Coordinates of C-alpha atoms in Angstrom, one line a residue:
M1 CA -148.4 -250.7 33.4
L2 CA -148.3 -246.9 33.1
V3 CA -147.6 -247.1 29.4
L4 CA -150.7 -249.3 28.9
L5 CA -152.8 -247.0 31.0
F6 CA -151.6 -244.0 28.9
A7 CA -152.3 -245.9 25.7
L8 CA -155.8 -246.8 26.9
F9 CA -156.4 -243.1 27.8
L10 CA -155.3 -242.0 24.3
F11 CA -157.5 -244.6 22.7
L12 CA -160.6 -243.7 24.7
S13 CA -160.0 -240.0 24.1
N14 CA -159.8 -240.5 20.3
L15 CA -162.8 -242.7 20.4
V16 CA -164.8 -240.0 22.2
Q17 CA -163.6 -237.4 19.7
L18 CA -164.7 -239.6 16.8
A19 CA -168.1 -240.3 18.3
A20 CA -168.8 -236.6 19.0
E21 CA -167.7 -235.7 15.4
W22 CA -169.9 -238.5 14.0
F23 CA -172.9 -237.1 15.9
W24 CA -172.2 -233.7 14.5
F25 CA -171.8 -234.8 10.9
Q26 CA -174.9 -237.0 11.3
A27 CA -176.9 -234.0 12.5
L28 CA -175.9 -232.1 9.4
G29 CA -176.6 -235.0 7.0
Y30 CA -173.0 -235.1 6.0
E31 CA -172.2 -238.6 7.2
R32 CA -170.5 -239.5 3.9
V33 CA -167.9 -236.8 4.3
F34 CA -167.0 -238.1 7.8
T35 CA -166.8 -241.8 6.8
T36 CA -164.8 -241.0 3.6
Q37 CA -162.2 -239.0 5.5
L38 CA -162.1 -241.6 8.3
V39 CA -161.7 -244.6 6.0
A40 CA -159.1 -242.8 3.9
E41 CA -157.1 -241.8 7.0
A42 CA -157.3 -245.3 8.5
L43 CA -156.2 -247.0 5.2
L44 CA -153.3 -244.6 4.7
G45 CA -152.2 -244.8 8.3
V46 CA -152.4 -248.6 8.6
G47 CA -151.0 -249.2 5.1
V48 CA -148.1 -246.8 5.4
G49 CA -147.5 -247.8 9.0
G50 CA -147.5 -251.5 8.2
L51 CA -145.0 -251.0 5.3
V52 CA -142.8 -248.9 7.5
F53 CA -142.8 -251.4 10.3
A54 CA -142.0 -254.3 7.9
F55 CA -139.2 -252.4 6.2
L56 CA -137.6 -251.1 9.4
Y57 CA -138.0 -254.3 11.5
V58 CA -136.7 -256.6 8.8
N59 CA -133.6 -254.3 8.3
L60 CA -133.0 -254.2 12.1
R61 CA -133.2 -257.9 12.3
I62 CA -130.8 -258.3 9.4
A63 CA -128.4 -256.0 11.2
Q64 CA -128.7 -258.1 14.4
R65 CA -128.4 -261.5 12.8
G66 CA -125.8 -264.0 14.0
L67 CA -123.8 -264.1 17.2
V68 CA -121.8 -261.2 18.5
P69 CA -118.3 -262.4 19.3
N70 CA -117.5 -259.4 21.5
P71 CA -120.7 -257.9 22.9
L72 CA -120.5 -254.4 24.4
V73 CA -121.0 -254.6 28.2
V74 CA -121.2 -251.5 30.3
Q75 CA -121.1 -251.1 34.1
F76 CA -122.6 -247.6 35.0
S77 CA -121.3 -247.6 38.6
S78 CA -119.3 -249.7 41.0
G79 CA -121.4 -252.5 42.5
A80 CA -124.1 -252.1 39.8
P81 CA -124.7 -255.1 37.5
A82 CA -123.1 -255.0 34.1
V83 CA -125.5 -254.2 31.2
D84 CA -125.1 -256.1 27.9
V85 CA -125.9 -253.1 25.6
T86 CA -125.8 -255.2 22.5
R87 CA -128.5 -257.5 23.9
L88 CA -130.5 -254.6 25.2
V89 CA -130.5 -252.9 21.7
R90 CA -131.7 -256.2 20.2
R91 CA -134.7 -256.1 22.5
L92 CA -135.5 -252.5 21.4
A93 CA -135.8 -253.4 17.7
L94 CA -139.5 -254.3 17.9
P95 CA -140.8 -251.3 20.0
T96 CA -138.6 -249.0 18.0
A97 CA -140.1 -250.2 14.7
L98 CA -143.6 -250.0 16.2
V99 CA -143.1 -246.4 17.4
L100 CA -141.7 -245.2 14.1
A101 CA -144.4 -247.0 12.1
L102 CA -147.0 -245.2 14.3
L103 CA -145.4 -241.8 13.6
F104 CA -145.1 -242.4 9.9
G105 CA -148.6 -243.7 9.7
M106 CA -150.0 -240.7 11.5
G107 CA -148.1 -238.4 9.2
A108 CA -149.4 -240.3 6.1
A109 CA -153.0 -240.2 7.4
G110 CA -152.8 -236.4 7.3
S111 CA -152.3 -236.6 3.5
W112 CA -155.7 -238.2 3.0
L113 CA -157.2 -235.3 1.0
G114 CA -154.3 -235.2 -1.5
V115 CA -154.4 -239.0 -2.0
L116 CA -158.2 -238.9 -2.6
Q117 CA -157.7 -236.1 -5.1
F118 CA -155.0 -238.1 -6.9
L119 CA -157.3 -241.2 -7.0
H120 CA -160.2 -239.1 -8.5
R121 CA -158.0 -236.9 -10.6
T122 CA -159.4 -235.4 -13.9
P123 CA -157.5 -233.9 -16.8
F124 CA -157.6 -230.1 -17.3
G125 CA -157.3 -230.5 -21.1
V126 CA -154.4 -228.0 -21.1
T127 CA -150.7 -228.9 -21.3
D128 CA -147.7 -227.1 -19.9
P129 CA -145.4 -225.4 -22.4
V130 CA -142.2 -227.2 -21.3
F131 CA -142.9 -230.9 -20.7
G132 CA -146.2 -231.2 -22.5
R133 CA -148.0 -232.7 -19.5
D134 CA -151.6 -232.1 -18.6
V135 CA -152.0 -229.5 -15.9
G136 CA -153.9 -232.1 -13.9
Y137 CA -150.6 -234.0 -13.4
Y138 CA -149.1 -231.1 -11.5
V139 CA -152.2 -230.4 -9.5
F140 CA -153.1 -234.0 -8.5
T141 CA -150.2 -236.4 -9.2
L142 CA -147.0 -234.5 -8.5
P143 CA -147.8 -233.7 -4.8
V144 CA -148.4 -237.4 -4.2
I145 CA -145.2 -238.5 -5.9
A146 CA -143.2 -235.8 -4.0
G147 CA -144.7 -236.9 -0.7
G148 CA -144.2 -240.6 -1.4
L149 CA -140.6 -240.1 -2.3
G150 CA -140.0 -237.9 0.7
L151 CA -141.5 -240.5 3.0
I152 CA -139.4 -243.3 1.5
T153 CA -136.3 -241.2 1.7
A154 CA -136.8 -240.4 5.3
L155 CA -137.5 -244.0 6.2
T156 CA -134.4 -245.2 4.3
T157 CA -132.3 -242.6 6.0
L158 CA -133.5 -243.6 9.5
T159 CA -133.0 -247.3 8.7
L160 CA -129.5 -246.7 7.4
A161 CA -128.6 -244.7 10.5
A162 CA -130.0 -247.4 12.8
A163 CA -128.2 -250.1 10.8
V164 CA -124.9 -248.3 11.0
G165 CA -125.4 -247.8 14.8
L166 CA -126.1 -251.5 15.3
Y167 CA -123.1 -252.6 13.2
V168 CA -120.9 -250.3 15.1
L169 CA -122.1 -251.9 18.4
R170 CA -121.4 -255.3 16.9
R171 CA -118.0 -254.1 15.7
D172 CA -118.9 -255.0 12.1
V173 CA -118.1 -251.4 11.3
V174 CA -114.8 -250.2 12.9
L175 CA -113.1 -246.8 12.5
F176 CA -109.3 -246.8 12.6
G177 CA -108.1 -243.2 12.3
R178 CA -109.2 -242.2 8.8
R179 CA -109.9 -245.7 7.7
V180 CA -113.3 -247.5 8.0
T181 CA -113.4 -251.2 8.0
V182 CA -116.7 -252.9 7.1
E183 CA -117.1 -256.6 7.7
P184 CA -118.7 -258.7 4.9
S185 CA -121.7 -259.4 7.1
A186 CA -122.6 -255.7 7.0
R187 CA -121.1 -254.6 3.7
L188 CA -123.9 -255.8 1.3
H189 CA -126.7 -254.6 3.6
L190 CA -125.3 -251.1 4.0
A191 CA -124.5 -250.9 0.3
L192 CA -128.1 -251.7 -0.6
L193 CA -129.5 -249.1 1.7
I194 CA -127.0 -246.4 0.5
A195 CA -127.6 -247.3 -3.1
L196 CA -131.4 -247.1 -2.5
L197 CA -130.9 -243.5 -1.2
F198 CA -129.0 -242.6 -4.4
L199 CA -131.8 -244.2 -6.5
L200 CA -134.4 -242.1 -4.6
A201 CA -132.3 -239.0 -5.2
A202 CA -132.4 -239.7 -8.9
L203 CA -136.1 -240.4 -8.9
R204 CA -136.7 -237.1 -7.0
V205 CA -134.6 -235.2 -9.6
Y206 CA -136.6 -236.6 -12.6
F207 CA -140.1 -236.7 -11.1
V208 CA -140.1 -233.8 -8.6
R209 CA -137.4 -231.3 -9.2
L210 CA -137.6 -231.2 -13.0
P211 CA -141.4 -230.6 -13.0
G212 CA -140.8 -228.2 -10.0
L213 CA -139.0 -225.8 -12.4
L214 CA -142.5 -224.7 -13.6
Y215 CA -142.9 -223.1 -10.1
S216 CA -139.5 -221.5 -10.1
T217 CA -139.2 -217.9 -8.9
T218 CA -135.6 -217.3 -10.1
G219 CA -137.0 -215.3 -13.0
P220 CA -139.1 -212.1 -12.9
L221 CA -142.3 -214.1 -12.4
V222 CA -143.5 -217.5 -11.4
G223 CA -142.4 -220.3 -13.8
A224 CA -139.3 -221.6 -15.5
S225 CA -137.1 -218.7 -16.6
F226 CA -134.6 -218.6 -19.5
A227 CA -131.8 -219.8 -17.1
D228 CA -134.0 -222.6 -15.8
L229 CA -134.8 -223.9 -19.2
H230 CA -131.3 -223.6 -20.7
A231 CA -129.1 -224.3 -17.7
T232 CA -130.9 -225.7 -14.6
L233 CA -132.8 -228.2 -16.7
T234 CA -129.6 -229.7 -18.1
G235 CA -127.9 -229.5 -14.8
L236 CA -130.7 -231.5 -13.1
R237 CA -130.7 -234.2 -15.8
V238 CA -126.9 -234.6 -15.3
A239 CA -127.4 -234.6 -11.5
G240 CA -129.9 -237.4 -11.9
L241 CA -127.5 -239.5 -13.9
A242 CA -124.8 -238.7 -11.3
A243 CA -127.1 -240.1 -8.6
L244 CA -127.6 -243.3 -10.6
A245 CA -123.9 -243.6 -11.2
G246 CA -123.3 -243.0 -7.5
G247 CA -125.6 -245.8 -6.6
A248 CA -123.8 -248.2 -9.0
L249 CA -120.5 -247.0 -7.5
V250 CA -121.6 -247.9 -4.0
L251 CA -122.7 -251.4 -5.1
W252 CA -119.4 -251.9 -6.9
G253 CA -117.7 -250.8 -3.6
A254 CA -119.5 -253.6 -1.7
K255 CA -118.2 -256.1 -4.2
S256 CA -114.6 -254.8 -4.3
Q257 CA -114.4 -254.3 -0.5
R258 CA -114.2 -250.5 -0.8
L259 CA -117.6 -249.5 0.4
A260 CA -116.6 -246.5 2.5
R261 CA -114.3 -245.1 -0.2
N262 CA -116.8 -245.6 -3.0
T263 CA -119.6 -244.1 -0.9
L264 CA -117.5 -240.9 -0.4
L265 CA -116.7 -240.8 -4.1
A266 CA -120.4 -241.2 -5.0
L267 CA -121.4 -238.4 -2.6
G268 CA -118.7 -236.2 -4.0
L269 CA -119.8 -237.0 -7.6
Y270 CA -123.5 -236.2 -6.9
F271 CA -123.0 -233.1 -4.8
G272 CA -120.3 -231.8 -7.1
V273 CA -122.4 -232.2 -10.2
S274 CA -125.4 -230.6 -8.4
L275 CA -123.2 -227.7 -7.3
L276 CA -121.8 -227.0 -10.7
G277 CA -124.8 -227.9 -12.8
V278 CA -127.7 -226.8 -10.7
A279 CA -126.3 -223.8 -8.7
L280 CA -123.2 -222.4 -10.5
Y281 CA -124.0 -222.9 -14.2
P282 CA -127.5 -221.3 -14.1
T283 CA -126.1 -218.4 -12.2
I284 CA -123.4 -217.8 -14.9
V285 CA -126.1 -218.0 -17.6
Q286 CA -128.3 -215.6 -15.7
K287 CA -125.5 -213.0 -15.2
L288 CA -123.7 -213.3 -18.6
V289 CA -126.6 -214.2 -21.0
V290 CA -129.9 -213.1 -19.5
A291 CA -129.1 -210.0 -17.6
P292 CA -127.6 -208.0 -20.5
N293 CA -130.8 -208.5 -22.6
E294 CA -133.4 -209.8 -20.1
L295 CA -136.5 -208.6 -21.8
V296 CA -135.7 -210.4 -25.1
K297 CA -134.6 -213.6 -23.3
E298 CA -137.5 -213.7 -20.9
T299 CA -140.3 -212.7 -23.3
P300 CA -141.4 -216.3 -24.2
Q301 CA -141.5 -217.3 -20.6
L302 CA -143.4 -214.2 -19.7
A303 CA -146.0 -215.0 -22.3
S304 CA -146.3 -218.5 -20.9
H305 CA -146.7 -217.1 -17.4
I306 CA -149.4 -214.6 -18.4
A307 CA -151.3 -217.2 -20.4
A308 CA -151.2 -219.7 -17.5
T309 CA -152.2 -217.1 -15.0
R310 CA -155.2 -216.0 -17.1
R311 CA -156.4 -219.6 -17.5
A312 CA -155.8 -220.5 -13.8
W313 CA -157.8 -217.5 -12.6
G314 CA -160.5 -217.9 -15.3
L315 CA -159.6 -214.6 -16.9
D316 CA -159.0 -216.1 -20.4
S317 CA -162.8 -215.9 -21.0
V318 CA -163.1 -212.2 -20.0
V319 CA -164.2 -209.9 -22.9
T320 CA -162.0 -206.8 -23.1
R321 CA -163.1 -203.5 -24.6
E322 CA -161.0 -200.4 -25.1
L323 CA -162.2 -197.2 -23.4
T324 CA -161.1 -194.0 -25.0
G325 CA -162.1 -191.8 -22.1
E326 CA -163.8 -189.4 -24.5
A327 CA -167.4 -190.3 -23.6
R328 CA -169.5 -187.7 -21.9
L329 CA -172.1 -188.3 -19.1
T330 CA -175.5 -187.1 -20.2
E331 CA -178.9 -186.7 -18.5
R332 CA -180.1 -189.6 -20.5
D333 CA -177.3 -191.8 -19.1
I334 CA -178.3 -190.9 -15.6
R335 CA -182.0 -191.7 -16.2
A336 CA -181.1 -195.0 -17.8
N337 CA -179.0 -196.0 -14.8
R338 CA -181.3 -194.6 -12.1
P339 CA -181.2 -197.7 -9.9
T340 CA -177.4 -197.4 -9.7
I341 CA -177.5 -193.7 -8.9
D342 CA -180.1 -194.2 -6.3
N343 CA -177.9 -196.8 -4.5
V344 CA -174.6 -195.0 -4.4
R345 CA -173.2 -195.8 -1.0
L346 CA -172.6 -193.1 1.5
W347 CA -171.7 -195.1 4.5
D348 CA -168.3 -196.7 5.1
R349 CA -168.3 -200.1 6.9
D350 CA -165.9 -199.3 9.8
P351 CA -167.6 -196.2 11.2
L352 CA -171.0 -197.7 10.5
L353 CA -170.1 -200.7 12.6
Q354 CA -169.2 -198.5 15.5
T355 CA -172.5 -196.6 15.0
F356 CA -174.5 -199.8 15.0
G357 CA -172.8 -200.8 18.2
Q358 CA -173.6 -197.5 19.9
L359 CA -177.2 -197.4 18.8
Q360 CA -178.3 -201.0 18.6
E361 CA -176.2 -203.4 20.9
I362 CA -178.7 -202.5 23.6
R363 CA -177.0 -204.9 26.1
T364 CA -173.3 -205.4 26.9
Y365 CA -173.5 -209.1 26.0
Y366 CA -174.4 -208.3 22.4
D367 CA -171.8 -207.5 19.8
F368 CA -171.8 -206.4 16.1
V369 CA -168.8 -208.1 14.5
S370 CA -169.0 -207.0 10.9
V371 CA -171.1 -205.1 8.3
D372 CA -172.0 -206.6 5.0
D373 CA -173.6 -205.4 1.7
D374 CA -176.7 -207.0 0.3
R375 CA -179.5 -206.2 -2.1
Y376 CA -183.3 -206.8 -1.6
W377 CA -186.6 -205.9 -3.2
I378 CA -188.0 -203.5 -0.6
D379 CA -191.4 -201.8 -1.1
G380 CA -191.2 -202.6 -4.8
Q381 CA -187.6 -201.2 -5.3
Y382 CA -184.3 -203.0 -5.6
R383 CA -182.3 -201.5 -2.8
Q384 CA -178.7 -201.9 -1.6
V385 CA -178.4 -202.2 2.1
L386 CA -175.8 -202.6 4.8
L387 CA -176.5 -205.0 7.6
S388 CA -174.9 -206.5 10.7
P389 CA -176.0 -209.4 12.9
R390 CA -176.4 -208.9 16.6
E391 CA -174.4 -211.8 18.1
L392 CA -174.2 -213.0 21.7
N393 CA -170.8 -212.6 23.3
S394 CA -170.9 -215.1 26.2
A395 CA -167.6 -213.7 27.5
S396 CA -169.5 -210.5 28.4
L397 CA -172.2 -212.1 30.4
P398 CA -172.6 -210.5 33.9
T399 CA -172.7 -213.9 35.7
R400 CA -170.8 -216.7 34.0
T401 CA -172.3 -219.9 35.4
F402 CA -173.0 -223.2 33.7
I403 CA -176.7 -222.5 33.5
N404 CA -176.2 -219.0 32.1
E405 CA -173.4 -219.9 29.6
R406 CA -174.6 -223.3 28.4
L407 CA -178.4 -223.4 28.9
T408 CA -179.9 -219.9 29.1
F409 CA -177.9 -217.5 26.9
T410 CA -177.7 -219.7 23.8
H411 CA -178.2 -217.3 20.9
G412 CA -177.9 -213.9 19.4
M413 CA -180.9 -211.9 18.3
G414 CA -181.7 -210.4 14.9
L415 CA -179.8 -207.8 12.9
T416 CA -179.6 -204.1 12.1
L417 CA -180.3 -203.2 8.5
G418 CA -180.4 -199.9 6.7
P419 CA -180.0 -198.3 3.2
V420 CA -176.6 -197.3 2.0
N421 CA -177.6 -193.9 0.8
Q422 CA -179.8 -192.3 3.5
V423 CA -179.0 -190.2 6.5
T424 CA -181.2 -188.9 9.3
Q425 CA -181.3 -185.2 10.2
E426 CA -179.0 -185.9 13.1
G427 CA -176.5 -187.5 10.7
L428 CA -177.2 -191.0 11.7
P429 CA -178.0 -194.0 9.5
V430 CA -181.6 -194.7 8.6
L431 CA -182.5 -198.1 9.9
F432 CA -185.1 -200.3 8.1
I433 CA -184.7 -203.1 10.7
K434 CA -183.8 -202.3 14.3
D435 CA -184.3 -202.9 18.0
L436 CA -185.3 -206.0 20.0
P437 CA -187.2 -207.9 18.9
P438 CA -186.4 -206.8 15.4
V439 CA -188.9 -204.3 14.1
S440 CA -189.1 -203.5 10.3
S441 CA -190.4 -200.3 8.8
V442 CA -190.4 -201.7 5.3
S443 CA -191.7 -204.8 3.5
L444 CA -188.6 -206.9 4.5
R445 CA -189.5 -208.9 7.6
V446 CA -187.6 -211.1 10.0
T447 CA -189.8 -214.0 11.4
R448 CA -187.1 -216.1 13.1
P449 CA -184.5 -213.7 14.5
E450 CA -182.6 -216.2 16.7
L451 CA -178.9 -216.6 15.8
Y452 CA -177.4 -219.9 17.1
F453 CA -174.4 -219.7 14.8
G454 CA -172.2 -216.8 13.8
E455 CA -168.8 -215.2 13.3
L456 CA -168.3 -214.5 17.0
T457 CA -169.9 -217.7 18.3
D458 CA -167.4 -220.4 19.4
S459 CA -168.8 -222.0 22.5
W460 CA -171.0 -225.0 23.0
V461 CA -174.6 -224.8 24.4
F462 CA -177.6 -227.0 25.0
A463 CA -181.0 -226.0 23.6
R464 CA -184.5 -227.4 24.3
T465 CA -183.7 -228.0 28.0
H466 CA -185.8 -227.5 31.1
Q467 CA -184.2 -224.1 31.4
R468 CA -185.9 -221.6 29.2
E469 CA -183.5 -219.7 26.8
F470 CA -183.1 -216.0 27.1
D471 CA -184.5 -214.4 23.9
Y472 CA -184.3 -210.6 24.3
P473 CA -184.8 -207.9 26.9
S474 CA -188.0 -205.9 27.0
G475 CA -187.8 -202.9 29.3
D476 CA -187.2 -204.2 32.8
E477 CA -188.2 -207.7 31.9
N478 CA -186.6 -210.5 30.0
I479 CA -188.4 -212.6 27.3
F480 CA -187.6 -216.3 27.2
T481 CA -188.2 -218.9 24.5
S482 CA -187.5 -222.6 23.7
Y483 CA -185.6 -223.8 20.7
A484 CA -188.1 -224.8 17.9
G485 CA -185.6 -225.9 15.2
A486 CA -184.2 -229.3 14.2
G487 CA -180.5 -228.4 14.4
G488 CA -177.9 -229.6 16.8
V489 CA -177.1 -233.0 18.1
R490 CA -179.8 -234.8 20.0
V491 CA -178.6 -235.9 23.4
G492 CA -180.6 -239.2 23.3
S493 CA -179.4 -242.1 25.3
F494 CA -177.1 -242.2 28.3
P495 CA -174.1 -243.4 26.3
R496 CA -174.5 -240.5 23.9
R497 CA -174.8 -238.1 26.8
L498 CA -171.6 -239.6 28.4
V499 CA -169.8 -239.1 25.1
L500 CA -170.9 -235.4 25.0
A501 CA -170.0 -234.8 28.6
T502 CA -166.5 -236.3 28.0
Y503 CA -166.1 -234.4 24.7
F504 CA -167.0 -231.1 26.5
R505 CA -165.0 -232.1 29.6
S506 CA -167.9 -231.1 31.8
L507 CA -169.3 -233.4 34.5
K508 CA -172.3 -231.0 34.7
V509 CA -173.5 -232.2 31.3
L510 CA -173.8 -235.7 32.7
L511 CA -175.4 -234.7 36.0
S512 CA -177.6 -231.7 35.1
S513 CA -181.3 -232.5 35.4
D514 CA -182.1 -229.7 33.0
I515 CA -180.7 -231.6 30.1
T516 CA -183.0 -234.3 28.7
S517 CA -182.8 -236.9 26.0
D518 CA -184.6 -234.4 23.7
S519 CA -182.2 -231.6 24.3
R520 CA -179.9 -230.5 21.5
A521 CA -176.2 -230.1 21.9
M522 CA -174.8 -227.3 19.6
Y523 CA -171.1 -227.1 19.1
I524 CA -168.7 -226.1 16.3
R525 CA -170.9 -223.0 15.9
N526 CA -168.5 -220.6 14.4
I527 CA -169.5 -220.3 10.7
R528 CA -165.9 -220.4 9.3
L529 CA -164.9 -223.4 11.4
R530 CA -168.3 -225.1 10.8
A531 CA -167.9 -224.8 7.0
R532 CA -164.2 -226.0 7.0
T533 CA -165.1 -229.0 9.2
A534 CA -168.1 -230.0 7.1
L535 CA -166.5 -229.5 3.7
P536 CA -162.7 -229.9 4.1
F537 CA -162.1 -230.2 0.4
L538 CA -163.2 -226.6 -0.3
S539 CA -161.5 -223.2 0.2
F540 CA -163.6 -220.6 1.8
D541 CA -163.8 -216.8 1.7
G542 CA -162.9 -215.2 5.0
D543 CA -166.1 -213.1 5.3
P544 CA -169.4 -215.0 5.9
Y545 CA -172.4 -212.8 5.5
L546 CA -176.0 -212.9 6.8
V547 CA -179.1 -212.7 4.6
V548 CA -182.8 -212.5 5.2
S549 CA -184.6 -215.3 3.3
D550 CA -188.0 -214.9 1.6
S551 CA -189.6 -216.6 4.6
G552 CA -188.0 -214.2 7.0
R553 CA -185.4 -216.6 8.4
L554 CA -181.8 -215.5 8.9
R555 CA -179.3 -217.5 6.9
W556 CA -175.5 -217.5 6.7
I557 CA -173.8 -217.6 3.3
L558 CA -170.1 -218.3 2.9
D559 CA -168.5 -218.3 -0.6
A560 CA -166.6 -221.5 -1.3
Y561 CA -164.1 -222.4 -4.1
T562 CA -162.1 -225.3 -5.4
A563 CA -158.6 -223.9 -5.4
T564 CA -155.0 -225.0 -5.9
S565 CA -151.6 -223.4 -5.8
R566 CA -150.2 -226.1 -8.1
Y567 CA -151.1 -224.6 -11.5
P568 CA -147.8 -224.5 -13.4
Y569 CA -146.5 -221.2 -14.6
A570 CA -149.4 -219.3 -12.9
Q571 CA -149.2 -216.6 -10.3
P572 CA -150.7 -218.0 -7.0
L573 CA -152.5 -216.0 -4.4
D574 CA -150.1 -214.5 -1.9

């Protein structure tokens, strides 16, 4: 009963999580991202989980087939009833298979993005210098093959271990000193599982480890080195053949009633060849052939590495020009580059951030988190400026109540902005935009200074409630406002409100009379987290920056990229 209640609790918790996330994506207009990820995770989880369950359960049932002539019976204490362990284990087959299928399915569901990239793969139009495959194979296909083989290997290993344990309980596998006796009822089954592991090892060698040489770091740079190409490559191919031979040897052992002996021989063959051909032989080549004349031996590989790195980083299209260093700066050059000279930066970000905080935070619950560069047309001139948003730090509120944290103090206010190259007589930065509400001394204006999202912001709030929102302090008074935008999740009906209350783990959300059906729930407000959640297939720069739009609204910009660390021979970002 407790297990069922716990399962129901987990199901309802996940359902609430999904519903709240659906509301959030729907409010952004990104429903397709949510449904695509959800469907991909579900199909992968159910598909892989179903296959794992079928494979594991069928093998467990095979291992438990027939009658047990001498079942294992254990009495844990005097007077206690005897327990038929063999029978108990038989009953555990189904729940064991279900639990492992669930775990494998959950693990596979986490690979949804890689699988979708594989299904929608596109060629790069560039081939690698060793195997002649398109780079797209390494970026999209190889990770899926490696993950699939790893999953099947783990499943087969667990199944083999479970089967051996069952056969030992049934006394179909008996150890006499150094001799292992395997009954015919278990011999073929175990031989097939062991042979499958050897086959998987061979497949992994040919389809994962060989292409993986293009990411090798045994040489001076990333990519296959001389020793990799002239020693490791050959050693891996021989190791793959040894794995296939080992599998055949195991199957022959099942037929000749020497399964245990042949399995040990197969393991010795595979690991022996791997040790000699993949570990020892390349080391000898590196020490005796490469090291005495490394530059000559590694030059072709270095050329491949440099070419691949330039292509991967988009540097192959950069135009290079040689500078002699003999050119002289003239007055004409200065006049021709007057905008650059007029915008030479005098302020450094770190001390300026401290200065902004001292001059412009105004209240303890406001914080300046970072300073960013930007350029605007100001009073007819193209000016470089430094700016910092004034964010609300709810942790610094003087009274941290539900109404204050969730309904009243909902947003930051404006920004501080000044030129990079001007200083007051007191040695302080000149400020074009300052104070609360933001006041501008130039043509650049801020019409909507509210900041509901930011770098510091990470809490959930409700806007457009019966409680008016704190906007900014004005002398001894506080100015209040109401949210006028269309962002956030509309509370709507009671079921939606119940979902939000459960998601936020706050009964007050459900009971508060200040929150109405037209109120807006705002969550996942941190800019970095917001971008990663909405667009999980992109890589983002770590520094979002605020800009003032032509209409005077404040907008966050976060640079995004499509990125991979799987470009063969190329140097990845550390």
